[in-house]
Coordinates of N, CA and C and ligand atoms in Angstrom, one line a residue:
X213 N -3.6 8.5 16.3 CA -3.9 9.9 16.4 C -4.0 10.3 17.8
X214 N -3.4 11.4 18.1 CA -3.6 11.9 19.5 C -5.0 12.3 19.7
X215 N -5.5 12.2 21.0 CA -6.9 12.5 21.2 C -7.2 14.0 21.0
X216 N -6.1 14.8 20.9 CA -6.4 16.3 20.7 C -6.3 16.6 19.2
X217 N -6.1 15.6 18.3 CA -6.1 15.9 16.9 C -7.5 15.7 16.4
X218 N -7.9 16.8 15.7 CA -9.3 16.7 15.1 C -9.3 16.0 13.8
X219 N -10.4 15.3 13.5 CA -10.6 14.7 12.2 C -10.9 15.7 11.2
X220 N -10.4 15.5 10.0 CA -10.7 16.4 8.9 C -12.3 16.4 8.7
X221 N -12.8 17.6 8.4 CA -14.3 17.6 8.3 C -14.9 16.8 7.2
X222 N -14.1 16.3 6.2 CA -14.7 15.5 5.2 C -14.5 14.0 5.5
X223 N -14.0 13.7 6.7 CA -13.9 12.3 7.1 C -15.1 11.9 7.9
X224 N -15.8 10.8 7.5 CA -17.0 10.3 8.1 C -16.6 9.6 9.4
X225 N -15.7 8.6 9.3 CA -15.3 7.9 10.6 C -13.8 7.6 10.5
X226 N -13.2 7.5 11.6 CA -11.8 7.1 11.8 C -11.8 5.6 11.7
X227 N -10.9 5.1 10.8 CA -10.8 3.6 10.7 C -9.6 3.1 11.6
X228 N -8.5 3.7 11.4 CA -7.3 3.3 12.1 C -6.5 4.6 12.5
X229 N -6.2 4.7 13.8 CA -5.5 5.9 14.3 C -4.0 5.8 13.9
X230 N -3.3 6.9 14.1 CA -1.9 6.9 13.8 C -1.2 5.8 14.6
X231 N -1.6 5.7 15.9 CA -0.9 4.7 16.7 C -1.2 3.3 16.3
X232 N -2.5 3.0 15.9 CA -2.8 1.7 15.5 C -2.1 1.3 14.2
X233 N -1.9 2.2 13.3 CA -1.2 2.0 12.1 C 0.3 1.7 12.4
X234 N 0.8 2.5 13.3 CA 2.2 2.4 13.7 C 2.5 1.0 14.2
X235 N 1.6 0.6 15.1 CA 1.8 -0.7 15.7 C 1.8 -1.9 14.7
X236 N 0.8 -1.8 13.8 CA 0.7 -2.8 12.8 C 1.9 -2.8 11.8
X237 N 2.3 -1.7 11.5 CA 3.5 -1.6 10.5 C 4.7 -2.1 11.2
X238 N 4.9 -1.8 12.5 CA 6.0 -2.4 13.2 C 6.0 -3.9 13.2
X239 N 4.8 -4.5 13.4 CA 4.7 -6.0 13.3 C 5.1 -6.5 12.0
X240 N 4.6 -5.9 10.9 CA 4.9 -6.3 9.6 C 6.4 -6.3 9.3
X241 N 7.0 -5.2 9.8 CA 8.5 -5.0 9.7 C 9.2 -6.1 10.4
X242 N 8.7 -6.5 11.6 CA 9.4 -7.6 12.3 C 9.2 -9.0 11.5
X243 N 8.1 -9.2 10.9 CA 7.8 -10.4 10.1 C 8.8 -10.4 8.9
X244 N 8.9 -9.3 8.2 CA 9.8 -9.3 7.1 C 11.2 -9.5 7.5
X245 N 11.6 -8.9 8.6 CA 13.0 -9.1 9.2 C 13.3 -10.6 9.4
X246 N 12.3 -11.2 10.0 CA 12.4 -12.7 10.3 C 12.5 -13.5 9.0
X247 N 11.6 -13.2 8.1 CA 11.4 -14.0 6.8 C 12.6 -13.8 5.9
X248 N 13.3 -12.7 5.9 CA 14.3 -12.4 4.9 C 15.7 -12.5 5.5
X249 N 15.9 -13.2 6.7 CA 17.2 -13.5 7.2 C 17.9 -14.3 6.1
X250 N 19.2 -13.9 5.8 CA 20.0 -14.7 4.8 C 19.8 -14.2 3.4
X251 N 18.8 -13.3 3.2 CA 18.7 -12.7 1.8 C 19.9 -11.9 1.5
X252 N 20.4 -12.0 0.2 CA 21.5 -11.3 -0.2 C 21.1 -9.9 -0.6
X253 N 20.0 -9.8 -1.3 CA 19.6 -8.5 -1.9 C 18.0 -8.4 -1.9
X254 N 17.5 -7.5 -1.1 CA 16.1 -7.3 -1.0 C 15.7 -5.9 -1.6
X255 N 14.8 -5.9 -2.5 CA 14.3 -4.6 -3.1 C 12.9 -4.4 -2.7
X256 N 12.6 -3.3 -2.1 CA 11.2 -2.9 -1.7 C 10.7 -2.0 -2.8
X257 N 9.7 -2.3 -3.4 CA 9.1 -1.5 -4.5 C 7.9 -0.8 -4.0
X258 N 8.0 0.5 -3.9 CA 6.8 1.3 -3.4 C 6.0 1.7 -4.7
X259 N 4.7 1.5 -4.6 CA 3.8 1.9 -5.7 C 3.3 3.3 -5.4
X260 N 3.7 4.2 -6.2 CA 3.3 5.6 -6.0 C 1.9 5.9 -6.5
X261 N 1.2 6.9 -5.9 CA 1.8 7.6 -4.8 C 1.3 7.0 -3.5
X262 N 0.2 6.2 -3.6 CA -0.5 5.8 -2.4 C 0.3 5.2 -1.3
X263 N 1.4 4.5 -1.6 CA 2.1 3.7 -0.6 C 3.3 4.5 0.0
X264 N 3.4 5.8 -0.3 CA 4.6 6.5 0.1 C 4.8 6.5 1.7
X265 N 3.7 6.7 2.4 CA 3.8 6.8 3.8 C 4.0 5.4 4.5
X266 N 3.3 4.5 3.9 CA 3.4 3.1 4.4 C 4.9 2.6 4.1
X267 N 5.4 2.9 2.9 CA 6.7 2.5 2.6 C 7.7 3.1 3.5
X268 N 7.5 4.4 3.8 CA 8.5 5.1 4.6 C 8.5 4.6 6.0
X269 N 7.4 4.2 6.6 CA 7.3 3.6 7.9 C 7.8 2.2 7.9
X270 N 7.4 1.4 6.9 CA 7.8 0.0 6.8 C 9.3 -0.2 6.7
X271 N 10.0 0.6 5.9 CA 11.4 0.4 5.7 C 12.2 0.6 7.0
X272 N 11.6 1.5 7.8 CA 12.3 1.8 9.1 C 12.0 0.8 10.2
X273 N 11.1 -0.1 9.9 CA 10.7 -1.2 10.8 C 11.4 -2.5 10.4
X274 N 12.2 -2.5 9.3 CA 12.9 -3.6 8.8 C 14.4 -3.5 9.3
X275 N 14.9 -4.6 9.8 CA 16.3 -4.6 10.4 C 17.1 -5.8 9.8
X276 N 17.7 -5.5 8.7 CA 18.4 -6.6 8.0 C 19.8 -6.1 7.6
X277 N 20.7 -6.0 8.6 CA 22.0 -5.4 8.4 C 22.9 -6.2 7.5
X278 N 22.7 -7.5 7.3 CA 23.5 -8.3 6.5 C 23.0 -8.4 5.0
X279 N 21.9 -7.8 4.8 CA 21.3 -7.8 3.4 C 21.4 -6.5 2.8
X280 N 21.6 -6.5 1.4 CA 21.7 -5.3 0.7 C 20.2 -4.9 0.4
X281 N 19.7 -3.9 1.2 CA 18.3 -3.5 1.1 C 18.3 -2.2 0.3
X282 N 17.5 -2.3 -0.8 CA 17.3 -1.1 -1.6 C 15.9 -0.8 -1.8
X283 N 15.6 0.5 -2.2 CA 14.2 0.9 -2.5 C 14.1 1.3 -4.0
X284 N 13.0 1.0 -4.5 CA 12.7 1.5 -5.9 C 11.2 1.9 -5.9
X285 N 10.8 2.6 -6.9 CA 9.4 3.1 -7.0 C 8.9 2.9 -8.4
X286 N 7.6 2.8 -8.4 CA 6.9 2.7 -9.7 C 5.6 3.5 -9.6
X287 N 5.3 4.1 -10.6 CA 4.0 4.8 -10.6 C 3.0 4.2 -11.6
X288 N 1.9 3.8 -11.1 CA 0.9 3.2 -12.0 C -0.4 3.9 -11.7
X289 N -1.3 3.9 -12.7 CA -2.6 4.5 -12.4 C -3.7 3.5 -12.9
X290 N -4.8 3.5 -12.2 CA -5.9 2.6 -12.6 C -7.2 3.3 -12.3
X291 N -7.2 4.3 -11.5 CA -8.5 4.9 -11.0 C -8.8 6.2 -11.6
X292 N -7.8 7.1 -11.8 CA -8.1 8.5 -12.1 C -8.8 9.1 -10.9
X293 N -9.8 9.9 -11.1 CA -10.4 10.6 -10.0 C -11.7 9.9 -9.6
X294 N -12.0 8.7 -10.1 CA -13.2 8.0 -9.8 C -12.9 7.1 -8.6
X295 N -13.9 6.4 -8.1 CA -13.7 5.5 -6.9 C -13.9 4.0 -7.2
X296 N -14.1 3.6 -8.4 CA -14.2 2.2 -8.7 C -13.1 1.8 -9.7
X297 N -12.7 0.5 -9.6 CA -11.6 0.1 -10.4 C -11.9 -0.1 -11.9
X298 N -11.1 0.4 -12.7 CA -11.3 0.2 -14.2 C -10.7 -1.1 -14.6
X299 N -9.7 -1.6 -13.8 CA -9.0 -2.8 -14.2 C -7.9 -2.5 -15.3
X300 N -7.8 -1.2 -15.7 CA -6.8 -0.8 -16.7 C -5.7 -0.2 -15.9
X301 N -4.5 -0.8 -16.1 CA -3.3 -0.3 -15.4 C -2.3 0.4 -16.4
X302 N -1.9 1.6 -16.1 CA -1.0 2.3 -16.9 C 0.3 2.5 -16.1
X303 N 1.4 2.2 -16.7 CA 2.7 2.5 -16.0 C 3.1 3.9 -16.4
X304 N 3.1 4.8 -15.4 CA 3.6 6.2 -15.6 C 5.1 6.4 -15.4
X305 N 5.6 5.6 -14.5 CA 7.0 5.6 -14.2 C 7.5 4.2 -13.8
X306 N 8.5 3.7 -14.5 CA 9.0 2.4 -14.3 C 10.1 2.4 -13.2
X307 N 10.5 1.2 -12.8 CA 11.7 1.0 -11.9 C 12.9 1.6 -12.5
X308 N 13.8 2.0 -11.6 CA 15.1 2.5 -12.1 C 16.1 1.4 -12.3
X309 N 16.0 0.3 -11.5 CA 16.9 -0.8 -11.5 C 16.3 -2.1 -11.9
X310 N 17.1 -3.0 -12.4 CA 16.6 -4.4 -12.8 C 16.4 -5.2 -11.5
X311 N 15.4 -6.1 -11.5 CA 15.1 -6.9 -10.3 C 15.5 -8.3 -10.5
X312 N 16.1 -8.7 -11.6 CA 16.5 -10.1 -11.9 C 17.4 -10.6 -10.8
X313 N 17.0 -11.8 -10.2 CA 17.8 -12.5 -9.2 C 17.7 -11.9 -7.8
X314 N 16.9 -10.9 -7.6 CA 16.7 -10.3 -6.3 C 15.4 -10.7 -5.6
X315 N 15.5 -10.6 -4.3 CA 14.2 -10.8 -3.5 C 13.5 -9.5 -3.6
X316 N 12.2 -9.6 -3.9 CA 11.4 -8.3 -4.2 C 10.1 -8.4 -3.3
X317 N 9.9 -7.2 -2.7 CA 8.6 -7.1 -2.0 C 7.9 -5.8 -2.6
X318 N 6.7 -6.0 -3.1 CA 5.9 -4.9 -3.6 C 5.1 -4.3 -2.5
X319 N 5.2 -3.0 -2.3 CA 4.5 -2.4 -1.2 C 3.4 -1.5 -1.8
X320 N 2.2 -2.0 -1.5 CA 1.0 -1.3 -2.0 C 0.1 -0.7 -0.9
X321 N -0.6 0.3 -1.2 CA -1.5 0.9 -0.2 C -2.8 0.0 0.0
X322 N -3.5 -0.3 -1.1 CA -4.8 -1.0 -0.9 C -5.1 -1.9 -2.1
X323 N -5.7 -3.0 -1.8 CA -6.2 -3.9 -2.8 C -7.7 -4.0 -2.7
X324 N -8.4 -3.7 -3.8 CA -9.9 -3.7 -3.9 C -10.3 -4.9 -4.7
X325 N -10.4 -4.7 -6.1 CA -10.7 -5.8 -6.9 C -9.5 -6.8 -7.1
X326 N -8.3 -6.2 -6.9 CA -7.1 -7.0 -7.0 C -6.5 -7.0 -8.4
X327 N -7.2 -6.3 -9.3 CA -6.8 -6.3 -10.7 C -5.5 -5.5 -10.9
X328 N -5.3 -4.4 -10.2 CA -4.1 -3.6 -10.4 C -2.9 -4.5 -9.9
X329 N -3.0 -5.1 -8.7 CA -1.8 -5.8 -8.2 C -1.6 -7.0 -9.0
X330 N -2.6 -7.7 -9.5 CA -2.4 -8.9 -10.3 C -1.6 -8.6 -11.6
X331 N -2.0 -7.5 -12.2 CA -1.4 -7.1 -13.5 C 0.1 -6.7 -13.2
X332 N 0.3 -6.0 -12.1 CA 1.6 -5.6 -11.7 C 2.6 -6.8 -11.4
X333 N 2.0 -7.8 -10.7 CA 2.8 -9.0 -10.3 C 3.2 -9.8 -11.5
X334 N 2.3 -9.9 -12.5 CA 2.6 -10.6 -13.8 C 3.8 -9.9 -14.5
X335 N 3.7 -8.6 -14.5 CA 4.7 -7.8 -15.2 C 6.1 -8.0 -14.5
X336 N 6.1 -7.9 -13.1 CA 7.3 -8.0 -12.4 C 7.9 -9.4 -12.4
X337 N 7.0 -10.4 -12.4 CA 7.5 -11.8 -12.5 C 8.2 -12.1 -13.8
X338 N 7.8 -11.4 -14.8 CA 8.5 -11.6 -16.1 C 9.9 -11.1 -16.1
X339 N 10.2 -10.3 -15.1 CA 11.6 -9.8 -15.0 C 12.5 -10.7 -14.2
X340 N 12.0 -11.9 -13.8 CA 12.8 -12.9 -13.2 C 13.4 -12.6 -11.8
X341 N 12.7 -12.1 -10.9 CA 13.2 -11.9 -9.5 C 13.5 -13.2 -8.9
X342 N 14.3 -13.2 -7.9 CA 14.6 -14.5 -7.1 C 13.3 -14.9 -6.4
X343 N 12.6 -13.9 -5.8 CA 11.3 -14.2 -5.2 C 10.5 -12.9 -5.3
X344 N 9.2 -13.0 -5.2 CA 8.3 -11.9 -5.4 C 7.2 -12.0 -4.4
X345 N 7.1 -11.0 -3.5 CA 6.1 -11.1 -2.4 C 5.4 -9.7 -2.4
X346 N 4.3 -9.6 -1.7 CA 3.6 -8.4 -1.6 C 3.3 -8.0 -0.1
X347 N 3.3 -6.7 0.1 CA 2.9 -6.2 1.4 C 1.9 -5.1 1.2
X348 N 0.7 -5.3 1.6 CA -0.4 -4.4 1.3 C -1.0 -3.9 2.6
X349 N -1.2 -2.6 2.7 CA -1.7 -2.0 4.0 C -3.1 -2.4 4.2
X350 N -3.9 -2.2 3.2 CA -5.4 -2.4 3.3 C -5.9 -3.4 2.2
X351 N -6.9 -4.2 2.6 CA -7.5 -5.1 1.7 C -9.0 -5.1 1.9
X352 N -9.7 -4.9 0.8 CA -11.2 -5.0 0.8 C -11.6 -6.4 0.3
X353 N -11.7 -7.3 1.3 CA -11.9 -8.7 0.9 C -13.1 -8.9 0.0
X354 N -14.2 -8.2 0.3 CA -15.4 -8.4 -0.5 C -15.3 -7.8 -1.9
X355 N -14.3 -7.0 -2.1 CA -14.1 -6.4 -3.5 C -13.3 -7.3 -4.4
X356 N -12.6 -8.3 -3.9 CA -11.7 -9.1 -4.7 C -12.4 -9.8 -5.9
X357 N -11.9 -9.6 -7.1 CA -12.5 -10.2 -8.3 C -11.5 -11.2 -8.8
X358 N -10.3 -11.1 -8.5 CA -9.3 -12.1 -8.9 C -8.4 -12.5 -7.7
X359 N -7.9 -13.7 -7.9 CA -7.0 -14.2 -6.8 C -5.7 -13.5 -6.9
X360 N -5.3 -12.9 -5.8 CA -4.0 -12.2 -5.8 C -3.3 -12.5 -4.4
X361 N -2.0 -13.0 -4.5 CA -1.4 -13.4 -3.2 C -0.9 -12.2 -2.5
X362 N -1.3 -12.0 -1.2 CA -0.8 -11.0 -0.4 C -0.1 -11.6 0.8
X363 N 1.2 -11.5 0.9 CA 2.0 -12.1 2.0 C 1.8 -11.4 3.3
X364 N 2.0 -10.1 3.2 CA 1.9 -9.3 4.5 C 0.7 -8.3 4.3
X365 N -0.3 -8.4 5.2 CA -1.4 -7.5 5.1 C -1.6 -6.7 6.4
X366 N -1.8 -5.4 6.2 CA -2.0 -4.5 7.4 C -3.4 -4.8 8.0
X367 N -4.4 -4.4 7.3 CA -5.8 -4.6 7.8 C -6.8 -5.0 6.7
X368 N -7.7 -5.9 7.1 CA -8.9 -6.1 6.2 C -9.9 -5.1 6.5
X369 N -10.5 -4.5 5.5 CA -11.5 -3.4 5.7 C -12.8 -3.7 5.0
X370 N -13.9 -3.0 5.4 CA -15.1 -3.1 4.6 C -15.1 -2.3 3.3
X371 N -16.2 -2.4 2.6 CA -16.2 -1.8 1.2 C -16.6 -0.3 1.4
X372 N -15.7 0.5 2.0 CA -15.9 1.9 2.0 C -14.7 2.6 1.4
X373 N -14.8 3.9 1.1 CA -13.7 4.6 0.4 C -12.8 5.2 1.4
X374 N -11.6 4.8 1.4 CA -10.6 5.2 2.5 C -9.7 6.3 2.0
X375 N -9.4 7.2 2.8 CA -8.4 8.3 2.6 C -7.4 8.4 3.8
X376 N -6.3 9.1 3.5 CA -5.4 9.4 4.5 C -4.2 8.4 4.5
X377 N -3.1 8.7 5.3 CA -1.9 7.9 5.3 C -1.4 7.5 3.9
X378 N -1.4 8.5 3.0 CA -1.0 8.3 1.7 C -2.1 8.1 0.6
X379 N -3.3 7.7 1.1 CA -4.3 7.5 0.2 C -5.1 8.7 -0.1
X380 N -5.5 8.9 -1.4 CA -6.1 10.1 -1.8 C -7.5 9.9 -2.3
X381 N -8.2 11.0 -2.5 CA -9.4 11.1 -3.4 C -9.1 12.3 -4.2
X382 N -8.9 12.1 -5.6 CA -8.6 13.2 -6.5 C -7.4 14.0 -6.0
X383 N -6.4 13.3 -5.5 CA -5.1 13.9 -5.0 C -5.2 14.6 -3.6
X384 N -6.4 14.6 -3.0 CA -6.5 15.2 -1.7 C -6.3 14.2 -0.6
X385 N -6.1 14.7 0.6 CA -6.1 13.9 1.9 C -4.9 13.0 2.1
X386 N -3.9 13.0 1.2 CA -2.8 12.0 1.4 C -2.1 12.4 2.7
X387 N -2.1 13.6 3.1 CA -1.3 14.1 4.2 C -1.8 13.7 5.6
X388 N -3.1 13.2 5.6 CA -3.7 12.9 6.9 C -2.9 11.7 7.6
X389 N -2.6 11.8 8.9 CA -1.8 10.8 9.5 C -2.5 9.5 9.9
X390 N -3.8 9.5 9.7 CA -4.7 8.4 10.1 C -5.4 7.9 8.8
X391 N -6.1 6.7 9.0 CA -6.9 6.2 7.9 C -8.4 6.4 8.2
X392 N -9.1 7.1 7.3 CA -10.5 7.4 7.6 C -11.4 7.1 6.4
X393 N -12.7 7.1 6.7 CA -13.7 6.9 5.6 C -14.1 8.3 5.1
X394 N -14.0 8.4 3.8 CA -14.4 9.7 3.2 C -16.0 9.8 3.2
X395 N -16.5 11.0 3.6 CA -17.9 11.2 3.5 C -18.4 11.0 2.1
X396 N -19.5 10.3 2.0 CA -20.1 10.0 0.7 C -20.4 11.3 -0.1
X397 N -20.9 12.3 0.5 CA -21.2 13.5 -0.2 C -20.0 14.2 -0.9
X398 N -18.8 13.7 -0.5 CA -17.6 14.3 -1.1 C -17.3 13.6 -2.4
X399 N -17.8 12.5 -2.7 CA -17.5 11.8 -4.0 C -18.8 11.4 -4.8
X400 N -19.9 11.4 -4.2 CA -21.2 11.1 -4.9 C -22.0 12.3 -5.1
X401 N -22.2 12.6 -6.4 CA -23.0 13.9 -6.6 C -24.3 13.6 -7.3
Ligands
5GP901 P1 -8.0 -2.6 -7.5 O1 -7.4 -2.7 -8.9 O2 -7.5 -3.6 -6.5 O3 -9.5 -2.6 -7.6 O4 -7.7 -1.1 -7.0 C1 -6.5 -0.8 -6.4 C2 -6.2 0.7 -6.5 O5 -7.4 1.4 -6.4 C3 -5.4 1.1 -5.3 O6 -4.0 1.0 -5.5 C4 -5.9 2.5 -5.1 O7 -5.1 3.4 -5.8 C5 -7.3 2.5 -5.5 N1 -8.3 2.3 -4.4 C6 -9.1 1.2 -4.2 N2 -9.9 1.4 -3.1 C7 -9.5 2.6 -2.6 C8 -10.0 3.3 -1.5 O8 -10.8 2.9 -0.7 N3 -9.4 4.5 -1.3 C9 -8.4 5.1 -2.1 N4 -7.9 6.2 -1.8 N5 -8.0 4.4 -3.2 C10 -8.5 3.2 -3.5
MG902 MG1 -2.1 1.8 -5.0
MG903 MG1 -5.6 7.2 -5.9

């Protein structure tokens, strides 16, 4: 974030600025570029809506001219308008293409309990991809209830509710270019 950009009034603290996010996403892009040299077909699966900004920046940081790189999206919901995980995952929109025999990276915004991602990985694994990896922007390590493999991680964060850079509270704040902590009075009544 530029120093002249004001924080949204409902943001308690800034966690990661626009520039910090950019730098980290560039690094992850370089790692993926290195790890997937020689891949024939790589599908990046963005989990809507939370990962849309991360996905958009990440794909531009990947440089694999000899690989067929494609994007697909899935929409799942687990939270509704609440702030704690239900562990119930509903598929609202499935992938458009088959992933069998392809290298797959799931691009997620945030892992808290890990229940959503675990469920999703089981589902995708059953479709027989050549490989299946995950790239997650944020991880709440203390929130993890199940073991879930995350190959590429942006930042480990404390147990606070995050908004911005694609992440919402009741569909608000996705447009903010930085990651911030939502003021408690905005979700606790
Ligand atoms: P999990 O199943 O890992 O507990 O929850 C993962 C999902 O919960 C994420 O994909 C995200 O939609 C939502 N979530 C968890 N923590 C946060 C948070 O701090 N902020 C926002 N905006 N969503 C969160
Ligand atoms: Mg998500
Ligand atoms: Mg949400």
